[in-house]
mmCIF file of C-alpha atoms in Angstrom:
data_model
loop_
_atom_site.group_PDB
_atom_site.id
_atom_site.type_symbol
_atom_site.label_atom_id
_atom_site.label_comp_id
_atom_site.label_asym_id
_atom_site.label_seq_id
_atom_site.Cartn_x
_atom_site.Cartn_y
_atom_site.Cartn_z
ATOM 1 C CA MET A 1 33.040 -38.612 2.170
ATOM 2 C CA PHE A 2 32.542 -42.214 1.074
ATOM 3 C CA HIS A 3 29.427 -42.472 3.232
ATOM 4 C CA HIS A 4 28.001 -39.342 1.551
ATOM 5 C CA CYS A 5 28.479 -40.792 -1.958
ATOM 6 C CA LEU A 6 26.936 -44.101 -0.880
ATOM 7 C CA PHE A 7 23.951 -42.264 0.590
ATOM 8 C CA GLN A 8 23.427 -40.250 -2.600
ATOM 9 C CA SER A 9 23.580 -43.309 -4.833
ATOM 10 C CA SER A 10 21.065 -45.173 -2.665
ATOM 11 C CA MET A 11 18.726 -42.148 -2.674
ATOM 12 C CA LYS A 12 18.982 -41.929 -6.475
ATOM 13 C CA ARG A 13 18.071 -45.602 -6.776
ATOM 14 C CA VAL A 14 15.060 -45.100 -4.453
ATOM 15 C CA CYS A 15 13.878 -42.095 -6.485
ATOM 16 C CA ASP A 16 14.252 -43.973 -9.792
ATOM 17 C CA ASN A 17 12.275 -46.951 -8.457
ATOM 18 C CA GLY A 18 9.587 -44.599 -7.141
ATOM 19 C CA MET A 19 9.281 -42.899 -10.532
ATOM 20 C CA LYS A 20 8.997 -46.243 -12.335
ATOM 21 C CA GLN A 21 6.255 -47.332 -9.919
ATOM 22 C CA TYR A 22 4.398 -44.041 -10.422
ATOM 23 C CA ILE A 23 4.511 -44.370 -14.211
ATOM 24 C CA ARG A 24 3.127 -47.920 -13.973
ATOM 25 C CA SER A 25 0.363 -47.077 -11.513
ATOM 26 C CA ARG A 26 -0.736 -43.573 -12.501
ATOM 27 C CA PRO A 27 -4.240 -43.161 -13.876
ATOM 28 C CA GLY A 28 -4.652 -42.326 -17.525
ATOM 29 C CA ALA A 29 -5.436 -38.811 -18.650
ATOM 30 C CA SER A 30 -9.069 -37.945 -19.242
ATOM 31 C CA ILE A 31 -10.345 -37.526 -22.777
ATOM 32 C CA GLU A 32 -10.870 -33.808 -22.133
ATOM 33 C CA SER A 33 -7.253 -33.364 -20.988
ATOM 34 C CA VAL A 34 -5.933 -35.135 -24.074
ATOM 35 C CA ARG A 35 -8.062 -32.901 -26.320
ATOM 36 C CA ARG A 36 -6.805 -29.712 -24.593
ATOM 37 C CA ALA A 37 -3.198 -30.884 -24.832
ATOM 38 C CA LYS A 38 -3.565 -31.442 -28.581
ATOM 39 C CA GLU A 39 -5.008 -27.938 -29.039
ATOM 40 C CA ILE A 40 -1.976 -26.229 -27.464
ATOM 41 C CA GLU A 41 0.474 -25.032 -30.074
ATOM 42 C CA ILE A 42 3.853 -25.779 -28.554
ATOM 43 C CA ALA A 43 5.702 -23.545 -31.028
ATOM 44 C CA THR A 44 3.916 -20.415 -29.750
ATOM 45 C CA ILE A 45 4.544 -21.089 -26.054
ATOM 46 C CA GLY A 46 8.270 -20.317 -26.150
ATOM 47 C CA ASP A 47 11.022 -21.362 -23.802
ATOM 48 C CA HIS A 48 10.699 -21.398 -20.053
ATOM 49 C CA ALA A 49 12.719 -18.710 -18.278
ATOM 50 C CA LEU A 50 14.998 -21.350 -16.735
ATOM 51 C CA PHE A 51 15.935 -22.737 -20.128
ATOM 52 C CA GLN A 52 16.500 -19.459 -21.964
ATOM 53 C CA ASP A 53 19.993 -18.642 -23.033
ATOM 54 C CA THR A 54 21.673 -16.137 -20.740
ATOM 55 C CA ASN A 55 23.164 -14.390 -23.772
ATOM 56 C CA ASP A 56 19.688 -13.195 -24.732
ATOM 57 C CA LEU A 57 19.371 -11.507 -21.354
ATOM 58 C CA LYS A 58 22.806 -9.916 -21.647
ATOM 59 C CA ASP A 59 21.977 -8.589 -25.118
ATOM 60 C CA ALA A 60 18.684 -7.149 -23.908
ATOM 61 C CA LYS A 61 20.415 -5.485 -20.953
ATOM 62 C CA ALA A 62 23.101 -3.980 -23.188
ATOM 63 C CA LYS A 63 20.438 -2.712 -25.590
ATOM 64 C CA LEU A 64 18.536 -1.078 -22.731
ATOM 65 C CA LEU A 65 21.656 0.590 -21.340
ATOM 66 C CA THR A 66 22.655 2.004 -24.728
ATOM 67 C CA GLY A 67 19.131 3.316 -25.195
ATOM 68 C CA ILE A 68 19.239 5.058 -21.821
ATOM 69 C CA SER A 69 22.686 6.543 -22.369
ATOM 70 C CA SER A 70 21.801 7.884 -25.822
ATOM 71 C CA TYR A 71 18.498 9.459 -24.673
ATOM 72 C CA ARG A 72 18.292 13.209 -25.135
ATOM 73 C CA PRO A 73 15.306 14.993 -23.612
ATOM 74 C CA PRO A 74 13.426 17.443 -25.803
ATOM 75 C CA GLY A 75 13.847 21.183 -25.267
ATOM 76 C CA ASP A 76 16.748 23.497 -24.608
ATOM 77 C CA ALA A 77 18.163 24.305 -21.228
ATOM 78 C CA SER A 78 19.001 27.785 -22.519
ATOM 79 C CA ALA A 79 15.265 28.543 -22.883
ATOM 80 C CA ALA A 80 14.638 28.003 -19.176
ATOM 81 C CA GLY A 81 13.867 31.124 -17.161
ATOM 82 C CA PHE A 82 14.041 32.198 -13.555
ATOM 83 C CA ASP A 83 11.696 34.907 -12.312
ATOM 84 C CA LEU A 84 12.487 36.797 -9.113
ATOM 85 C CA THR A 85 9.443 39.053 -8.987
ATOM 86 C CA GLY A 86 7.542 38.828 -5.737
ATOM 87 C CA ASP A 87 10.620 37.918 -3.715
ATOM 88 C CA THR A 88 10.669 40.977 -1.517
ATOM 89 C CA GLU A 89 12.332 41.219 1.845
ATOM 90 C CA GLU A 90 8.998 41.408 3.687
ATOM 91 C CA ILE A 91 7.678 38.236 2.074
ATOM 92 C CA MET A 92 10.884 36.381 2.814
ATOM 93 C CA LYS A 93 10.848 37.480 6.466
ATOM 94 C CA SER A 94 7.230 36.421 6.899
ATOM 95 C CA ALA A 95 8.072 33.013 5.491
ATOM 96 C CA ILE A 96 10.673 32.414 8.191
ATOM 97 C CA VAL A 97 9.091 30.453 11.028
ATOM 98 C CA LYS A 98 10.104 31.740 14.429
ATOM 99 C CA LYS A 99 11.155 29.045 16.853
ATOM 100 C CA ILE A 100 11.484 29.254 20.607
ATOM 101 C CA TRP A 101 12.584 26.836 23.316
ATOM 102 C CA ASP A 102 9.647 25.033 24.930
ATOM 103 C CA LYS A 103 10.516 24.163 28.529
ATOM 104 C CA LYS A 104 7.779 21.565 28.809
ATOM 105 C CA LYS A 105 8.670 19.686 25.615
ATOM 106 C CA LYS A 106 12.373 20.459 26.003
ATOM 107 C CA LYS A 107 12.851 21.258 22.335
ATOM 108 C CA MET A 108 12.544 24.085 19.816
ATOM 109 C CA VAL A 109 8.973 24.640 18.644
ATOM 110 C CA SER A 110 7.543 26.962 16.019
ATOM 111 C CA VAL A 111 5.530 29.897 17.288
ATOM 112 C CA GLY A 112 2.569 31.672 15.787
ATOM 113 C CA VAL A 113 -0.805 31.000 14.281
ATOM 114 C CA GLU A 114 0.712 29.043 11.398
ATOM 115 C CA SER A 115 2.010 26.329 13.698
ATOM 116 C CA LYS A 116 -1.454 25.423 15.046
ATOM 117 C CA LYS A 117 -3.502 26.454 12.028
ATOM 118 C CA ASN A 118 -4.232 22.975 10.702
ATOM 119 C CA MET A 119 -3.989 21.137 14.001
ATOM 120 C CA ILE A 120 -6.585 20.070 16.561
ATOM 121 C CA LYS A 121 -6.175 18.837 20.109
ATOM 122 C CA SER A 122 -7.178 15.199 20.578
ATOM 123 C CA GLU A 123 -8.851 13.710 23.648
ATOM 124 C CA SER A 124 -5.445 12.679 24.946
ATOM 125 C CA GLY A 125 -4.181 16.257 24.656
ATOM 126 C CA LYS A 126 -1.861 15.704 21.710
ATOM 127 C CA TRP A 127 -1.948 18.003 18.687
ATOM 128 C CA ILE A 128 -2.864 16.070 15.545
ATOM 129 C CA PRO A 129 -3.569 17.222 11.968
ATOM 130 C CA ALA A 130 -7.126 18.457 11.479
ATOM 131 C CA SER A 131 -7.588 15.975 8.656
ATOM 132 C CA PHE A 132 -7.987 13.264 11.303
ATOM 133 C CA LYS A 133 -11.122 14.946 12.663
ATOM 134 C CA SER A 134 -14.112 13.400 10.970
ATOM 135 C CA GLY A 135 -16.965 14.547 13.216
ATOM 136 C CA ARG A 136 -18.352 11.010 13.514
ATOM 137 C CA TYR A 137 -18.682 11.246 17.276
ATOM 138 C CA GLN A 138 -20.636 14.512 17.124
ATOM 139 C CA LYS A 139 -22.966 13.067 14.477
ATOM 140 C CA TRP A 140 -23.520 9.970 16.612
ATOM 141 C CA MET A 141 -24.240 12.114 19.671
ATOM 142 C CA GLU A 142 -26.808 14.138 17.727
ATOM 143 C CA ARG A 143 -28.536 10.966 16.488
ATOM 144 C CA THR A 144 -28.600 9.265 19.876
ATOM 145 C CA LYS A 145 -29.702 12.456 21.584
ATOM 146 C CA ALA A 146 -32.600 12.783 19.152
ATOM 147 C CA ALA A 147 -33.469 9.092 19.602
ATOM 148 C CA ALA A 148 -33.320 9.433 23.392
ATOM 149 C CA GLU A 149 -35.601 12.472 23.284
ATOM 150 C CA ASP A 150 -38.081 10.524 21.131
ATOM 151 C CA ASP A 151 -38.017 7.675 23.656
ATOM 152 C CA ASP A 152 -38.588 10.116 26.523
ATOM 153 C CA ASN A 153 -41.558 11.661 24.707
ATOM 154 C CA GLU A 154 -43.074 8.230 24.091
ATOM 155 C CA GLU A 155 -42.660 7.272 27.753
ATOM 156 C CA ASP A 156 -44.288 10.526 28.867
ATOM 157 C CA ASP A 157 -47.226 9.930 26.521
ATOM 158 C CA GLY A 158 -47.635 6.379 27.817
ATOM 159 C CA ASN A 159 -47.504 7.467 31.471
ATOM 160 C CA GLU A 160 -50.237 10.069 31.048
ATOM 161 C CA GLU A 161 -52.633 7.472 29.709
ATOM 162 C CA ALA A 162 -51.752 4.930 32.392
ATOM 163 C CA THR A 163 -52.163 7.291 35.359
ATOM 164 C CA PRO A 164 -55.731 7.662 36.616
ATOM 165 C CA ALA A 165 -57.316 11.105 36.492
ATOM 166 C CA LYS A 166 -58.091 12.707 39.845
#
């Protein structure tokens, strides 16, 4: 314990001496910096968050909580309605998704057109949402195919001129 106090006091002395040396040897502020410092109105800056009184924060928090607890939304709950038209037995039955046991996946899967409606099969064989399909590959294939055909036509034209006529 004594060693710790001795260490702290020696470190404080080293820091104080270092600060004194810095103050003696630091370069002076530029004229531009002095001018900007004089233009700053210190009264309008306010206190730093570390130096603010914690009571101000507590008061602000209490004010916020009272505002939230006293809030009343506009409108009456008694004016709300609930419409049951269109809820027939047929519609409700069609909305139920039928599930069966898939032996391959070893889990329950939904059956019907709805299950695969917005899905596509990827190159790896997995079903992914159709939104992932962008068609970039097909567009690239069309472009390269057209470019390759143009190259083939140019080569054919060049060969006809180069071959001697019989």
